[in-house]
Short mmCIF file of C-alpha atoms in Angstrom, two decimals:
data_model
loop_
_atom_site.label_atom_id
_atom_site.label_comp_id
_atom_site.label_asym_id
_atom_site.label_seq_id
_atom_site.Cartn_x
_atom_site.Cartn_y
_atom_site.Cartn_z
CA UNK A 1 -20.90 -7.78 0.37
CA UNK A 2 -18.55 -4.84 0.08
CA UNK A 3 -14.48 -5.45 -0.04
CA UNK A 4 -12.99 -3.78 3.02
CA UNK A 5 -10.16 -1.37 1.88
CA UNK A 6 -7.46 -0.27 4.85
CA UNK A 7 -5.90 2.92 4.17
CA UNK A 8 -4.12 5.56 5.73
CA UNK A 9 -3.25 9.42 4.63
CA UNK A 10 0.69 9.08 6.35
CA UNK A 11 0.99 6.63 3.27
CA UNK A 12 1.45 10.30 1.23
CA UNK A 13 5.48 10.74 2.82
CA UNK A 14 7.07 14.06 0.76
CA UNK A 15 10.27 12.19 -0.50
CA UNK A 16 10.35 15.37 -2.60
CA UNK A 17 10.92 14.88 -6.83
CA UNK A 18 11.05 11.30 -7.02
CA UNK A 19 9.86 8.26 -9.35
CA UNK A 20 7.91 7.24 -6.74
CA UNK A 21 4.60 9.10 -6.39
CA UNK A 22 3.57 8.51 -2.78
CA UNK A 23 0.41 10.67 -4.11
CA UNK A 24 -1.06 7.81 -5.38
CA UNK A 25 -2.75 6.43 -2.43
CA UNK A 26 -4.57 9.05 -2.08
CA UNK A 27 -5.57 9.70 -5.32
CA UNK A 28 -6.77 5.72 -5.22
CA UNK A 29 -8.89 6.42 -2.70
CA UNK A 30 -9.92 9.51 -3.60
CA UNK A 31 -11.03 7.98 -7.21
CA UNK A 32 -12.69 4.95 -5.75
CA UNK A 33 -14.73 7.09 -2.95
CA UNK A 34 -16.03 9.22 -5.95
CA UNK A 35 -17.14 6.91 -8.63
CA UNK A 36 -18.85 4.62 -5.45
CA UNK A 37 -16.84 1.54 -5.75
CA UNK A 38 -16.03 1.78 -2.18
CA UNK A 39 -18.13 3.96 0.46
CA UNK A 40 -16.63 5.24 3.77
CA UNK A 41 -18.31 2.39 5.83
CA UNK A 42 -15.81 -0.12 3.86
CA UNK A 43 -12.94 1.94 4.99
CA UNK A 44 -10.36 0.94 7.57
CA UNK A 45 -7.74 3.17 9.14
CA UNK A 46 -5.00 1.23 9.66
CA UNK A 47 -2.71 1.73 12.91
CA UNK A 48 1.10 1.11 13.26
CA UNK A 49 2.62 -2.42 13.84
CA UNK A 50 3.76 -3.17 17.00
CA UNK A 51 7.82 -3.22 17.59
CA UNK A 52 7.22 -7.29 18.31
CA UNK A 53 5.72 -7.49 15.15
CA UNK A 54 8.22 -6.19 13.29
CA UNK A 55 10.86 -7.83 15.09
CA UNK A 56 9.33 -11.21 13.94
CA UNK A 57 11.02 -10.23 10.49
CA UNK A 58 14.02 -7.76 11.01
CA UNK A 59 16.59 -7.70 13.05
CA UNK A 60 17.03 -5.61 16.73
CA UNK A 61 20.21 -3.55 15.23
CA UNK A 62 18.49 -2.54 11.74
CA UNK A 63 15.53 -1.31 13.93
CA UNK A 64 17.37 -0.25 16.17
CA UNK A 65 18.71 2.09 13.43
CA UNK A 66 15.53 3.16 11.83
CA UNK A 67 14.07 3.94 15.07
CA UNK A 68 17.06 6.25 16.25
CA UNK A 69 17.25 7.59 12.60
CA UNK A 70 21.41 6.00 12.22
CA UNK A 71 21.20 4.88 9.05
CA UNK A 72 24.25 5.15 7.60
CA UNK A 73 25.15 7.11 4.65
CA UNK A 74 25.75 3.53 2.31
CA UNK A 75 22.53 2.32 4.09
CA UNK A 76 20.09 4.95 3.11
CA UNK A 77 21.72 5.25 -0.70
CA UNK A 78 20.75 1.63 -1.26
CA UNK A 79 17.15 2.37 0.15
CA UNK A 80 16.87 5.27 -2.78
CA UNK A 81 14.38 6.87 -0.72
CA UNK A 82 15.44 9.57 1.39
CA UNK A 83 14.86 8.32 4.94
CA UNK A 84 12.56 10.82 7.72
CA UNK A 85 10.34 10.26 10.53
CA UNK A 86 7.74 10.17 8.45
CA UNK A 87 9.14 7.89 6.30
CA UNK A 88 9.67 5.80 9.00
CA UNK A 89 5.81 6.82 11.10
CA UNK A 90 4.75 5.66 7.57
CA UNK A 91 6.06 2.03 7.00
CA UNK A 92 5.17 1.26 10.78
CA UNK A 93 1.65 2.13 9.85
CA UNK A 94 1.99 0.15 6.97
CA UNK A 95 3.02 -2.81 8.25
CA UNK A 96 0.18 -2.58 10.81
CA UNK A 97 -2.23 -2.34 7.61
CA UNK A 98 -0.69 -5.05 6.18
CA UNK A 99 -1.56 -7.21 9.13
CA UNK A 100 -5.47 -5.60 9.40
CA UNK A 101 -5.51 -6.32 6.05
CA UNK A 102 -4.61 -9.85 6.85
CA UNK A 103 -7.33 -10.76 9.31
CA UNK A 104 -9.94 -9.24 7.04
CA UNK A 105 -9.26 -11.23 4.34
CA UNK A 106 -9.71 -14.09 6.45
CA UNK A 107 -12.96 -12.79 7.16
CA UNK A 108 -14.47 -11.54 4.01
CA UNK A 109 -12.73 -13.07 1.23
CA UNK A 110 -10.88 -10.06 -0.37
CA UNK A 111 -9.52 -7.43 1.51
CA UNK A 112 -6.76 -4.60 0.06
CA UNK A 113 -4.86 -2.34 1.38
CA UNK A 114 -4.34 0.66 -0.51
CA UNK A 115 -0.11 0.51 0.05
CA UNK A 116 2.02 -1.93 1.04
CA UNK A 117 4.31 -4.80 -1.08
CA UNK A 118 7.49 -3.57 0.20
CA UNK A 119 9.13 -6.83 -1.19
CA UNK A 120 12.48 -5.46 -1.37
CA UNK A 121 13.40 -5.15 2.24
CA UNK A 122 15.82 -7.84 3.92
CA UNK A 123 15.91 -8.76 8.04
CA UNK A 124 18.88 -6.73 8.41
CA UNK A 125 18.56 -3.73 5.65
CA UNK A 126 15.92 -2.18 3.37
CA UNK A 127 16.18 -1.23 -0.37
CA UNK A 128 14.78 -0.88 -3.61
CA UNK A 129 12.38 1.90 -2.03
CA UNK A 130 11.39 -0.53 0.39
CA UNK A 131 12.42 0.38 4.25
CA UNK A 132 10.89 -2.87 6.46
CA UNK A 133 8.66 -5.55 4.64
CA UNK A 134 5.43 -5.38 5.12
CA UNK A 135 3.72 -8.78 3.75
CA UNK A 136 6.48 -10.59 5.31
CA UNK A 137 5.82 -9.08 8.67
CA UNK A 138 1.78 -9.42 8.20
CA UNK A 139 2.81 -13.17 7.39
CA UNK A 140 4.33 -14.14 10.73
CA UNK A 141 2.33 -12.11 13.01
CA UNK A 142 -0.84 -13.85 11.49
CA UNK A 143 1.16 -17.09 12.01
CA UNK A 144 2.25 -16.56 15.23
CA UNK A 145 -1.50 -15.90 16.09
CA UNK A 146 -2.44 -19.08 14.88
CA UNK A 147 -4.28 -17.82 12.15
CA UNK A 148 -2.72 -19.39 9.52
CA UNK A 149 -0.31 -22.04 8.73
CA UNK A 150 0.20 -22.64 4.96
CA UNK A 151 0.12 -19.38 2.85
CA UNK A 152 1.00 -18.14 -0.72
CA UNK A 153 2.67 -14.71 -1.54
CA UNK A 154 1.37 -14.02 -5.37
CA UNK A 155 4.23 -11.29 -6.23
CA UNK A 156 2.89 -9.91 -9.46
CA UNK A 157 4.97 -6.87 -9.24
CA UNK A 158 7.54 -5.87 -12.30
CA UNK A 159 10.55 -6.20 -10.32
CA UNK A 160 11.41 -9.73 -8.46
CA UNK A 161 10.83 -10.13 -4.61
CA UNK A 162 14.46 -10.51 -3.33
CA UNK A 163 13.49 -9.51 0.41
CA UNK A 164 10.12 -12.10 0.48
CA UNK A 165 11.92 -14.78 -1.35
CA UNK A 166 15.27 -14.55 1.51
CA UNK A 167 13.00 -14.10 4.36
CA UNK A 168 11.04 -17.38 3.74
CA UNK A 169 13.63 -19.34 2.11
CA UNK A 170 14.02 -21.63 5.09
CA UNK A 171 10.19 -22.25 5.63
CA UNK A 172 8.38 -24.78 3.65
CA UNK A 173 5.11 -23.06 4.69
CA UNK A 174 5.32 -20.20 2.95
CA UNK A 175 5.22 -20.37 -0.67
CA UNK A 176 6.44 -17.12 -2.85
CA UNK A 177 5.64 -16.91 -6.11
CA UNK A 178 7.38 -13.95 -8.07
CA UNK A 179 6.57 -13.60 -12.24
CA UNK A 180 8.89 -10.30 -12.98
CA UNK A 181 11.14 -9.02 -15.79
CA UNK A 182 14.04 -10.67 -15.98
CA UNK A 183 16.14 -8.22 -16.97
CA UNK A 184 14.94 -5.74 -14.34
CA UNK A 185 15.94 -4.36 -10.63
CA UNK A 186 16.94 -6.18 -8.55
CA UNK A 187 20.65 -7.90 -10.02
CA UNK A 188 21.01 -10.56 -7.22
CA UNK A 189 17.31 -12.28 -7.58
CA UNK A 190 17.19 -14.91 -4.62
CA UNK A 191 15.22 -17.84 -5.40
CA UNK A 192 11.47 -17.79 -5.01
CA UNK A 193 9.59 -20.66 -4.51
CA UNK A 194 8.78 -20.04 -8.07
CA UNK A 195 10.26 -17.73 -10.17
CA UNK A 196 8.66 -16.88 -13.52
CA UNK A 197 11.42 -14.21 -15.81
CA UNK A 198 9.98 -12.81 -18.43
CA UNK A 199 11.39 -11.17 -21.41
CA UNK A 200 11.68 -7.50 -21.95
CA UNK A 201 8.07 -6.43 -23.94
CA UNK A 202 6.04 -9.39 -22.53
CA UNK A 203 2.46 -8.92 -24.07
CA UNK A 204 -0.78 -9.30 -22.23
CA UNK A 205 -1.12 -13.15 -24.04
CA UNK A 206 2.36 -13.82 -22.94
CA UNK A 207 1.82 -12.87 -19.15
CA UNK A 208 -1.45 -14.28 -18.80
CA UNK A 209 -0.67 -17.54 -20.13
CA UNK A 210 1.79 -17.99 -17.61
CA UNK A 211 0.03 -16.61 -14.72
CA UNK A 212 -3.15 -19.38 -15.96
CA UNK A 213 -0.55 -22.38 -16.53
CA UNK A 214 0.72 -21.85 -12.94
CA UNK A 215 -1.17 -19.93 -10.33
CA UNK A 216 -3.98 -22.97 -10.45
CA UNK A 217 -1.47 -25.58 -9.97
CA UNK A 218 0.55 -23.48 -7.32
CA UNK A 219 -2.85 -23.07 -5.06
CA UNK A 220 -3.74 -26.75 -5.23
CA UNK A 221 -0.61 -27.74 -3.90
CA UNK A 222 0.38 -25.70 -1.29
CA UNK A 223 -3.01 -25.61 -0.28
CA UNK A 224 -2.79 -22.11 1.78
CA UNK A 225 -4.76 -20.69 4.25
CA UNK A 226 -4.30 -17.08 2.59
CA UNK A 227 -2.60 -15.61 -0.21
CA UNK A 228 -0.62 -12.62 -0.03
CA UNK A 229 -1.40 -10.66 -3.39
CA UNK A 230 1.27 -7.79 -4.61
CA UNK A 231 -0.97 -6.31 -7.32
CA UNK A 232 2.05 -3.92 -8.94
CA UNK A 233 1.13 -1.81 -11.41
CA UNK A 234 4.58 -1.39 -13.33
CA UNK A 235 4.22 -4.68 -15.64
CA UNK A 236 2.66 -1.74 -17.27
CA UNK A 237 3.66 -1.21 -21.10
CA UNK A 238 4.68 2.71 -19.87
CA UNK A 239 5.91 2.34 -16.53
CA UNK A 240 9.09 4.47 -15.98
CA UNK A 241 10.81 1.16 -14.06
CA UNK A 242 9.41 -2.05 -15.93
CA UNK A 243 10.01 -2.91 -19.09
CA UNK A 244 6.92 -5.17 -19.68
CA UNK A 245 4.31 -4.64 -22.43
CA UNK A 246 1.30 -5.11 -20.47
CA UNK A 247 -1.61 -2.91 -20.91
CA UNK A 248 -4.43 -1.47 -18.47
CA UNK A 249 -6.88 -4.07 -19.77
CA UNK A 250 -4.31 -7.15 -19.38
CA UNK A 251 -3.61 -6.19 -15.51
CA UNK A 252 -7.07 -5.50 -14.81
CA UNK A 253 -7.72 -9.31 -16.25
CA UNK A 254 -4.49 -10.52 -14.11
CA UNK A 255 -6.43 -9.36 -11.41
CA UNK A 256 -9.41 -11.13 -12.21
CA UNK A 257 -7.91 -14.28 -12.23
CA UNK A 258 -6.17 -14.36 -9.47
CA UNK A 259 -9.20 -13.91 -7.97
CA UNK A 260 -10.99 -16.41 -9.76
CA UNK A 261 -8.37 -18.96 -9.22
CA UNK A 262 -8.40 -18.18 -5.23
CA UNK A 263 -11.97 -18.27 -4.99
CA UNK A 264 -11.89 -21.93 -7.17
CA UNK A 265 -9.46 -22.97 -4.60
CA UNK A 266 -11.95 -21.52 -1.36
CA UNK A 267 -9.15 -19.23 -0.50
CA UNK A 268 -8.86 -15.52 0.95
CA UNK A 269 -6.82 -12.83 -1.12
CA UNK A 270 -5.30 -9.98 1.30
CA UNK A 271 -3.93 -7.42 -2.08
CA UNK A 272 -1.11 -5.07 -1.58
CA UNK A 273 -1.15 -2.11 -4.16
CA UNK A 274 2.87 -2.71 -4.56
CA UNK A 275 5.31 -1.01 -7.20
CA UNK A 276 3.57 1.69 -9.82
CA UNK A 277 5.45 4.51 -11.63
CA UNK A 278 3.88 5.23 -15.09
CA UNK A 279 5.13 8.52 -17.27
CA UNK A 280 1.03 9.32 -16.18
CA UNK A 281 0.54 9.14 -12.58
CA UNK A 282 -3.03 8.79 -13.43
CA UNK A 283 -2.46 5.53 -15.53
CA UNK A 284 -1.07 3.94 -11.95
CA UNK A 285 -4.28 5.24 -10.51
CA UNK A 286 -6.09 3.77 -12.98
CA UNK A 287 -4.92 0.53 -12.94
CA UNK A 288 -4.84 0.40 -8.82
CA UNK A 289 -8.19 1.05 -9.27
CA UNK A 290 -8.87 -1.61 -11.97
CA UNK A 291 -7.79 -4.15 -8.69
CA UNK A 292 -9.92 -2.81 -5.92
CA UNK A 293 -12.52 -3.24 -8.66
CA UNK A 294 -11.74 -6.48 -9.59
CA UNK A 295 -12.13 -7.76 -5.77
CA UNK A 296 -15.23 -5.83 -6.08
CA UNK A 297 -17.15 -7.79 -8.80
CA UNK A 298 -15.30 -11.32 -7.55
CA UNK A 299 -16.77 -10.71 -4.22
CA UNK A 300 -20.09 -10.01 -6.03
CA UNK A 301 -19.97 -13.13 -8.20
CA UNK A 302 -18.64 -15.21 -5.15
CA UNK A 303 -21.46 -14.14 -2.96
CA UNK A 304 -23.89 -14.94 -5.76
CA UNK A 305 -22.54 -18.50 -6.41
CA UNK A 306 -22.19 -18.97 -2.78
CA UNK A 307 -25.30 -18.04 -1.10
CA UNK A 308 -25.40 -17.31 2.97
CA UNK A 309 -26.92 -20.44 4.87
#
């Protein structure tokens, strides 16, 4: 069994010289279609949310705004990404993989989609690169379906998850789970379900003895239908915005055990690339990579321990 991977080339908006290298998804997918960790039969296209869908999370005047391109001035400055059509095409599409993404999951396991963790975007405004939220949207379309009702959002990203953490505040079946640098983007850090700070120069040892002390306990009892993995790759030690000390080997084994500890608790992982903005572009490739192939082998190990009847 093969981990299904939803993609789409849109994901590569030109938001000209920027931090943000919206290259990467393509260069993900371009690396993992080349080495043979994924083949084009475990690729899925994804296709643009519905309006209804991403109504369930924003409000009717903030899309209202992004769909008529009236932003205003104050509104796009805290988004620090210059908004387009395309930028805009490009998180609808998103938030549709997010969803697809979803519903595999369900199905097989592990599924990832190759963009998404826009964490930073509220209802009513976006930031923090982050124009509507993605997870959040994938998270009450698949509830209003009926497809879940207890899930987990696993924000291992460098920066906190202000928008996920408001958005489910009020809803004791959504758990969010955000282990970040403290002293990092964003200032106002809304409360999480559980919020894990870590110092500035957190070491592999550190990090993964936190992520082990908690993630088990977490899973057991929320007991979740799905988890909602942002896999960011800027707790690396030379990311341009994190200030973590992580290496490429200590988030490919954060990877692993999130895995792990989903599988031990018989649950699906839907993974989100998320945040990733080394001084090497290639490092972020590397360690997005490192998580698709992570899925990879747990899926392999999962569907050895767990034979087909």
């Amino acid at each position: 069994m093969s981990v299904p991977v939803v993609w789409h080339r849109s994901y590569e908006v030109d938001i000209g010289p920027h931090v943000f290298p919206t290259r990467k998804y393509r260069m993900v997918r371009e690396r993992l279609l080349a080495e043979g960790t994924v083949s084009s039969v475990d690729l899925h296209q994804a296709a643009p949310a519905s309006d209804d869908a991403v109504a369930l999370v924003h409000t009717a005047d903030y899309i209202r705004k992004i769909k008529t391109g009236t932003l205003s001035v104050a509104e796009q400055l805290v988004l620090e990404v210059p908004f387009s059509p395309a930028l805009r095409d490009a998180a609808w599409i998103c938030a549709g993989g997010a969803v697809a993404t979803a519903r595999l999951a369900l199905q097989r396991t592990i599924a990832v989609h190759l963009g998404g963790g826009f964490h930073h975007a509220f209802p009513d405004h976006g930031e923090g690169f982050c124009l509507i939220n993605d997870v959040a949207i994938a998270v009450r379309a698949l509830q209003q379906e009926g497809l879940v009702r207890r899930t987990v959002v696993v924000d291992l990203d460098v920066h906190h998850g202000n928008g996920t953490a408001a958005i489910f505040a009020a809803d004791p079946n959504v758990f969010t789970f955000s282990m970040h640098q403290e002293n990092n983007y964003p200032a106002v850090k809304p409360a999480s379900d559980l919020d894990l700070g870590l110092r500035d120069g957190a070491s592999d040892a550190e990090y993964l003895a936190l992520l082990e002390k908690h993630l088990p306990e977490l899973l057991a009892s929320h007991r979740p239908d799905l988890v909602f993995y942002l896999a960011g790759a800027d707790p690396y030690r030379f990311d341009q915005l994190g200030g973590l000390g992580l290496t490429i080997s200590g988030l490919r084994r954060r990877d692993e055990m999130v895995f792990q500890h989903a599988a031990s608790a018989g649950v699906g992982v839907a993974v989100c690339l998320a945040g990733g903005y080394a001084v090497d572009t290639d490092d972020t490739v590397e360690i997005h990579c490192n998580t698709v192939r992570a899925g990879e082998a747990a899926v392999g190990v999962d569907s050895v321990q767990r034979p087909m009847n």
